[in-house]
Coordinates of C-alpha atoms in Angstrom, one line a residue:
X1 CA 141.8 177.5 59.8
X2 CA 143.7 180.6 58.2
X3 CA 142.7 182.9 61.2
X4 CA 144.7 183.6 64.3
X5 CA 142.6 185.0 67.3
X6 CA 144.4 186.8 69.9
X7 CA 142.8 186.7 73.1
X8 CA 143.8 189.1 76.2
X9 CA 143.6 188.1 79.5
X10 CA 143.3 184.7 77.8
X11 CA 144.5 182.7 81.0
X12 CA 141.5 184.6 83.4
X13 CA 138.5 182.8 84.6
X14 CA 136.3 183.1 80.8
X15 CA 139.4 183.0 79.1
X16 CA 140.8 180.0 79.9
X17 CA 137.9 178.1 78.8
X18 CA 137.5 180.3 75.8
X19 CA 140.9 179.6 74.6
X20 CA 140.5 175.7 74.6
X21 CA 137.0 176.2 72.5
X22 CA 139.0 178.2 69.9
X23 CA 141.5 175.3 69.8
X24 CA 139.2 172.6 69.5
X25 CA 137.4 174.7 66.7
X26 CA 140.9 174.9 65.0
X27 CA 141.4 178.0 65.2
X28 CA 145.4 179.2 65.8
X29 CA 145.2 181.0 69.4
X30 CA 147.5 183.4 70.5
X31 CA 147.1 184.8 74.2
X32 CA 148.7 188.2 75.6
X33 CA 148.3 187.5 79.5
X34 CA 150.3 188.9 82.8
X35 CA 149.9 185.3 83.6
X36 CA 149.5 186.7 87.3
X37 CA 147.1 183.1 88.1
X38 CA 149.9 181.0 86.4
X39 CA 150.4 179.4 83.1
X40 CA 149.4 175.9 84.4
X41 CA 145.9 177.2 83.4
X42 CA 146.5 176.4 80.1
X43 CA 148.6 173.1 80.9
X44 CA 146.7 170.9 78.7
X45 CA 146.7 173.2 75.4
X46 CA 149.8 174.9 75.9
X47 CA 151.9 173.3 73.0
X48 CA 149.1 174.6 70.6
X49 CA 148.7 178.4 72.1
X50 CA 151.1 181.0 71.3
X51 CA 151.4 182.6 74.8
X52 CA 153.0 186.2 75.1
X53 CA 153.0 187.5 79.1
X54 CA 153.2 190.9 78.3
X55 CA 151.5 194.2 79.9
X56 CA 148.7 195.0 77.8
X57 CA 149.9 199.1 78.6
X58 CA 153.3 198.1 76.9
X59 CA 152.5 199.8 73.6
X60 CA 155.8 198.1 72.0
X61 CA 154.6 194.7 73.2
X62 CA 150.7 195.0 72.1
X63 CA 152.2 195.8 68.5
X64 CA 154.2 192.8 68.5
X65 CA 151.0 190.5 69.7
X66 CA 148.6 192.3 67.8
X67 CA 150.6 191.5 64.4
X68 CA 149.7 188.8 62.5
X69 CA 146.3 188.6 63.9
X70 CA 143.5 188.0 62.5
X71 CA 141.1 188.9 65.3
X72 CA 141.1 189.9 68.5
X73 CA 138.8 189.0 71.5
X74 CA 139.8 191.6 74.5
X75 CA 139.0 190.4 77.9
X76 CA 142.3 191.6 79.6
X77 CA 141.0 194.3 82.4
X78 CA 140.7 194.9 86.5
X79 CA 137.8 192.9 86.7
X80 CA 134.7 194.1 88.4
X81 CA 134.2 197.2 91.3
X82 CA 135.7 196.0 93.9
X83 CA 138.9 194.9 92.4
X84 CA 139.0 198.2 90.0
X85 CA 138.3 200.1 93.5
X86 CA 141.5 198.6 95.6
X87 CA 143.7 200.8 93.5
X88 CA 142.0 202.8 90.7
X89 CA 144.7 204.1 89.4
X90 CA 145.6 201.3 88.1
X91 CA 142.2 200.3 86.8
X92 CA 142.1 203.3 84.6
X93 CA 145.6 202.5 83.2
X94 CA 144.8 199.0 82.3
X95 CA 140.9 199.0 81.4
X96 CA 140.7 202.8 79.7
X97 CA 144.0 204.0 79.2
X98 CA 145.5 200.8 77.5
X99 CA 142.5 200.3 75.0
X100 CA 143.0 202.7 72.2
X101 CA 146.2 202.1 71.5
X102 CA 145.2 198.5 71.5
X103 CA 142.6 199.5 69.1
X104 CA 144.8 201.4 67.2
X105 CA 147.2 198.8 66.8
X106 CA 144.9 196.2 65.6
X107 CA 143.3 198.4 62.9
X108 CA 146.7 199.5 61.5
X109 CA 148.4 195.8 61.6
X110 CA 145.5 194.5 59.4
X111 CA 143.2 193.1 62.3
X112 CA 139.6 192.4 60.7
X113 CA 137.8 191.7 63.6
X114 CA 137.7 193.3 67.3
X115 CA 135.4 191.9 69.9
X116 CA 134.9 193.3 73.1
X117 CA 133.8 192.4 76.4
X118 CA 132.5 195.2 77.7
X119 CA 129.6 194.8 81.0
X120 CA 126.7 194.8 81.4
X121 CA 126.9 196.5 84.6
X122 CA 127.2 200.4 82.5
X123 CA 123.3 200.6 82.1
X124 CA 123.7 201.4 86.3
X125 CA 119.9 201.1 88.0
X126 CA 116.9 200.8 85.9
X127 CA 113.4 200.7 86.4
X128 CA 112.6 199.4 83.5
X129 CA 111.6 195.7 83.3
X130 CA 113.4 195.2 79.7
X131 CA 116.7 196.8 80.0
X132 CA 117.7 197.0 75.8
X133 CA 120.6 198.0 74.3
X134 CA 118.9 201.1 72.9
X135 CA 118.4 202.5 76.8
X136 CA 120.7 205.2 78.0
X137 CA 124.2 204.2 80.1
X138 CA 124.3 205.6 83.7
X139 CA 127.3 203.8 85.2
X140 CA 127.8 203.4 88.9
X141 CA 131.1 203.2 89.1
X142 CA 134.8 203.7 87.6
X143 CA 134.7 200.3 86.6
X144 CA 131.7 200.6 84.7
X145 CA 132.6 204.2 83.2
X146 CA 135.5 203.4 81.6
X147 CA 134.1 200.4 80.1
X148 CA 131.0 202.2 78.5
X149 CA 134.1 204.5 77.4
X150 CA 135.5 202.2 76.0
X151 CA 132.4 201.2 73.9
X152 CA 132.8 204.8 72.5
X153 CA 136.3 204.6 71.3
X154 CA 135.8 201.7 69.6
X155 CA 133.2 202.7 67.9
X156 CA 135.2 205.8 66.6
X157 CA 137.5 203.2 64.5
X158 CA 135.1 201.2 63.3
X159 CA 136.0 201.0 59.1
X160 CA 135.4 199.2 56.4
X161 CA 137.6 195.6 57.1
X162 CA 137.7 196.7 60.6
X163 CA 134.5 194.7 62.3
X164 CA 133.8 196.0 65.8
X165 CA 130.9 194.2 67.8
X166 CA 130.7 194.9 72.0
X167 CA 129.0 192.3 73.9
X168 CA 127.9 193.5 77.6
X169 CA 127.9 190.0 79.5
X170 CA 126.2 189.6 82.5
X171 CA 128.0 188.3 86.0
X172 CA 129.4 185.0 84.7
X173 CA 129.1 181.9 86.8
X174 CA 130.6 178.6 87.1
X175 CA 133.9 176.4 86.8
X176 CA 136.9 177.1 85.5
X177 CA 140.4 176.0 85.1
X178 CA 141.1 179.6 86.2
X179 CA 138.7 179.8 89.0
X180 CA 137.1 183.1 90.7
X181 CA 135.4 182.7 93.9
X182 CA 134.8 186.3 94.4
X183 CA 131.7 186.4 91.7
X184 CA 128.0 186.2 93.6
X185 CA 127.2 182.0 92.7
X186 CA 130.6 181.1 93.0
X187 CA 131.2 183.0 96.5
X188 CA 127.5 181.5 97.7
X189 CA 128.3 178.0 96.3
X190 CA 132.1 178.2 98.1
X191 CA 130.2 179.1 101.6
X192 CA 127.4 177.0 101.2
X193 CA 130.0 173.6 100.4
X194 CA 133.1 174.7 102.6
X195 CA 131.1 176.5 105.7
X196 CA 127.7 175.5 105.8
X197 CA 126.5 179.0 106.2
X198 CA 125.6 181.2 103.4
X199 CA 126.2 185.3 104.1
X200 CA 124.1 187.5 102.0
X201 CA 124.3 191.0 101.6
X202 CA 121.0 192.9 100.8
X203 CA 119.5 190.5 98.8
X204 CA 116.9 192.1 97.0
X205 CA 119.3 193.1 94.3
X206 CA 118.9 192.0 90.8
X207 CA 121.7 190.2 89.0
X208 CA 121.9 188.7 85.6
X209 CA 124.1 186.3 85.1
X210 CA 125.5 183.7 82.3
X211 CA 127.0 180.3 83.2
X212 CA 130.6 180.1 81.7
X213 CA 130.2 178.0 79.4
X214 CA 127.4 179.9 77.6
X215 CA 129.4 183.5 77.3
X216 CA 132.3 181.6 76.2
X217 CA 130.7 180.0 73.3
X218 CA 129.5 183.6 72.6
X219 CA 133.3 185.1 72.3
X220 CA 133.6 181.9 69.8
X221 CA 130.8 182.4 67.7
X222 CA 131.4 186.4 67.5
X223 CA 134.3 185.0 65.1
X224 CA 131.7 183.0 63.0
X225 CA 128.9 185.7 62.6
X226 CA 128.9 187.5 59.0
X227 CA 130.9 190.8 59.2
X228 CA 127.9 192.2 57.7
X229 CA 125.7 191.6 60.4
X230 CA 127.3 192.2 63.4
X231 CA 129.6 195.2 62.6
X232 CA 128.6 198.1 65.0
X233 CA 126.5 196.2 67.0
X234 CA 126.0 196.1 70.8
X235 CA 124.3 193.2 72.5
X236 CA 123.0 191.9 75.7
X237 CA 124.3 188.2 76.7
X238 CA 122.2 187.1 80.0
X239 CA 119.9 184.7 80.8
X240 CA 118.8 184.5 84.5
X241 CA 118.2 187.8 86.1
X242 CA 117.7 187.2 89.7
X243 CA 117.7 188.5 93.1
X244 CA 121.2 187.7 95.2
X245 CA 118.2 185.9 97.9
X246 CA 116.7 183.7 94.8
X247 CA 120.6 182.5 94.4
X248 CA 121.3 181.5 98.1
X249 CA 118.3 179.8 98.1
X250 CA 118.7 177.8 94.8
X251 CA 122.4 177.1 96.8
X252 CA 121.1 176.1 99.9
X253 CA 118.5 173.7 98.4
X254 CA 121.0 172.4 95.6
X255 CA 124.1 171.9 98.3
X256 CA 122.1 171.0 100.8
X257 CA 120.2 167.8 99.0
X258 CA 123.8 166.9 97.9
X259 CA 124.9 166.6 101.5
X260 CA 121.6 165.8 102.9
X261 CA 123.6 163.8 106.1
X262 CA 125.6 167.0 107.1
X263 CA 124.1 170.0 108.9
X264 CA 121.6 172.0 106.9
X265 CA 122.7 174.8 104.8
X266 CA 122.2 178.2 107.4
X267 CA 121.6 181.9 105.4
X268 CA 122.6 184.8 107.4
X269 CA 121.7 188.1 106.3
X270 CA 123.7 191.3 106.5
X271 CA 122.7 195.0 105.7
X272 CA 125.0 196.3 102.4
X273 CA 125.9 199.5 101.0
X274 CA 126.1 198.3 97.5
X275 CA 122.5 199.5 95.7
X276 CA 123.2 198.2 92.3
X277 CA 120.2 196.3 90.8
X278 CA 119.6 195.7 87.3
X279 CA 118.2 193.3 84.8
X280 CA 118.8 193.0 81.3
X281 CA 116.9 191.9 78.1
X282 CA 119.3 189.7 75.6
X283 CA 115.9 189.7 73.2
X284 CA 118.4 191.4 70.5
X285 CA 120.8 189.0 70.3
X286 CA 118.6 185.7 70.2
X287 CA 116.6 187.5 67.4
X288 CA 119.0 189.0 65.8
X289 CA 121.9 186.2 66.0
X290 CA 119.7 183.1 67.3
X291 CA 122.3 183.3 70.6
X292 CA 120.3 181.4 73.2
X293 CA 122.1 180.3 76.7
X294 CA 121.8 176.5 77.4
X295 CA 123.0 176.4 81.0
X296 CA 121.3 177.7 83.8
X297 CA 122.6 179.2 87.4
X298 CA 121.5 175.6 88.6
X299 CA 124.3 174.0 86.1
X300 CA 126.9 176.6 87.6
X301 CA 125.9 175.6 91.2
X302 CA 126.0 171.9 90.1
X303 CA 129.8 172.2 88.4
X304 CA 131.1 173.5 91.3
X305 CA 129.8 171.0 93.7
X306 CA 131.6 168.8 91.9
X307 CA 134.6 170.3 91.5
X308 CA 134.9 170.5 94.8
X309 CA 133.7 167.1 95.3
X310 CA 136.6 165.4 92.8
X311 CA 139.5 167.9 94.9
X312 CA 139.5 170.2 91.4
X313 CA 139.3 173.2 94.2
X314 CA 141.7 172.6 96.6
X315 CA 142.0 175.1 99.5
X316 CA 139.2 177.2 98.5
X317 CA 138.9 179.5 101.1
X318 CA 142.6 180.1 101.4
X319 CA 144.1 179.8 98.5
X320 CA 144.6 183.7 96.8
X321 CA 144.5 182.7 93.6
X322 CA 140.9 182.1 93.8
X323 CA 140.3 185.7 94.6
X324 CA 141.5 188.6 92.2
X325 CA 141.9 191.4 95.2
X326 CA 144.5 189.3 97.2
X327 CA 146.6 187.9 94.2
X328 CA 146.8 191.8 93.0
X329 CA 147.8 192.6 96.6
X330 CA 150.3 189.9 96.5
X331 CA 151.5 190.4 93.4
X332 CA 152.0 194.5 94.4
X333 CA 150.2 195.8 91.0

């Protein structure tokens, strides 16, 4: 192919296994990462990515990344609440602050296509049972704000040759060379196999979520859409909205039939401030686009099993990399 993509944050836990599906599809990758989780991440396709560590608030360096690119796919951010909320300072400099010029640089160096990942999480708590893309934003947090901002700049420099599309994933589940065990299935499934005992907080809360591999092939086939059809869209990309109880339970029975000899899987329940519950509707994008998820929170639960059954996970509960508040502590962002 002709195109190069640049993906930022393209060694995190969806971009890691985003940029190997660009490569495979032959498209020439180029990735702007702090690299804070390592480049061994990207072991296996690292003598056919471009890799720039750079600071994605390093105006000079976003220039020099962004030229020559055909497309971008931004990921790079302080990923969800509780990591924005450790030092949110930060998290405004990196997620808001940072973006326009990003933006900025893209249009002007010739950039046809922008895709962003913005969250799902800025419709807040609705009542509705369909939660569309035409409903109103009332985000909870900073996290959420400044991505729903976000959505509003670029949307501002959307021009003709200049395709913007924002997708608002749900909570994304599942393996990953660049694992996270500090998203809802991932933490449950890490208990569940490594302690026997699975914590919940709340648990009526509604989550929707969208196994890896699923929003991944998204971000790929955002490239392949006609200009035409996406530009200036917003979409939905969910599949399974459930209650944080429904997920320990599909754990416990899913872990606990794979070591049926070993103690049975225990849920403990604890009270929690944390109110946010919300479902989505990703109607728009399956009739719109023909985007349908094949993998279910079962599949996610399943992977990881077996990654940690094959020692892909080693030191899970230990290990900081595994867990974006303690490597940013570590690293003193």
């Amino acid at each position: 192919m002709n195109r190069t993509v640049l993906v930022t944050g393209g060694a995190g836990y969806v971009g890691s296994v985003l940029v190997r599906k660009l490569v495979d599809k032959g498209y020439r990758v180029r990735v702007l990462d702090l690299f804070l989780f390592g480049r061994e991440v990207l072991a296996d396709v690292a003598d056919r990515v471009e890799m720039i560590q750079a600071d994605l608030r390093d105006a000079s360096q976003v220039e020099e990344a962004v030229r020559g690119a055909s497309d971008v796919i931004h990921l790079a951010c302080i990923s969800n609440d509780p990591s924005f909320e450790l030092n949110p300072t930060l998290g405004k400099s990196i997620n808001y602050d940072a973006f326009e010029p990003l933006v900025q640089a893209s249009r002007k160096n010739g950039v046809s296509r922008f895709v962003y990942a913005s969250s799902s999480s800025v419709y807040g708590v609705k009542q509705e049972e369909a939660v569309t893309e035409d409903l109103s934003l009332e985000p909870l947090t900073d996290y959420s704000k400044y991505k729903a901002a976000c959505e509003e700049v670029l949307l501002r420099y959307r021009a003709p040759g200049f395709t913007t599309v924002i997708l608002r994933p749900a909570t994304v589940c599942g393996y990953s060379p660049r694992l996270r065990l500090d998203l809802s299935v991932n933490i449950l499934t890490n208990h569940a196999v490594n302690n026997g005992v699975i914590t919940v907080f709340g648990g009526p809360q509604l989550r929707p979520h969208i196994h890896i591999e699923d929003v991944s092939d998204l971000y790929v086939q955002s490239l392949e859409w006609p200009a035409e059809v996406i530009d200036g869209q917003t979409y939905n990309a969910g599949y399974q909205n459930r209650s944080i109880d429904d997920v320990a339970f599909m754990v416990r029975d899913i872990v606990g039939h794979r070591n049926s000899k070993d103690q049975p899987i225990r849920i403990e329940r604890r009270e929690s401030d944390d109110k946010r519950s919300y479902r989505i509707s990703s109607d728009k994008i399956r009739r719109e686009l023909g985007f349908e998820p094949q993998h279910t929170i079962e599949d996610a639960i399943q992977d990881l099993c077996s990654a940690f059954t094959t020692g892909k996970i080693p030191n899970p509960m230990t290990d900081d990399r595994y867990y974006n508040i303690r490597t940013m502590k570590r690293c003193s962002l």
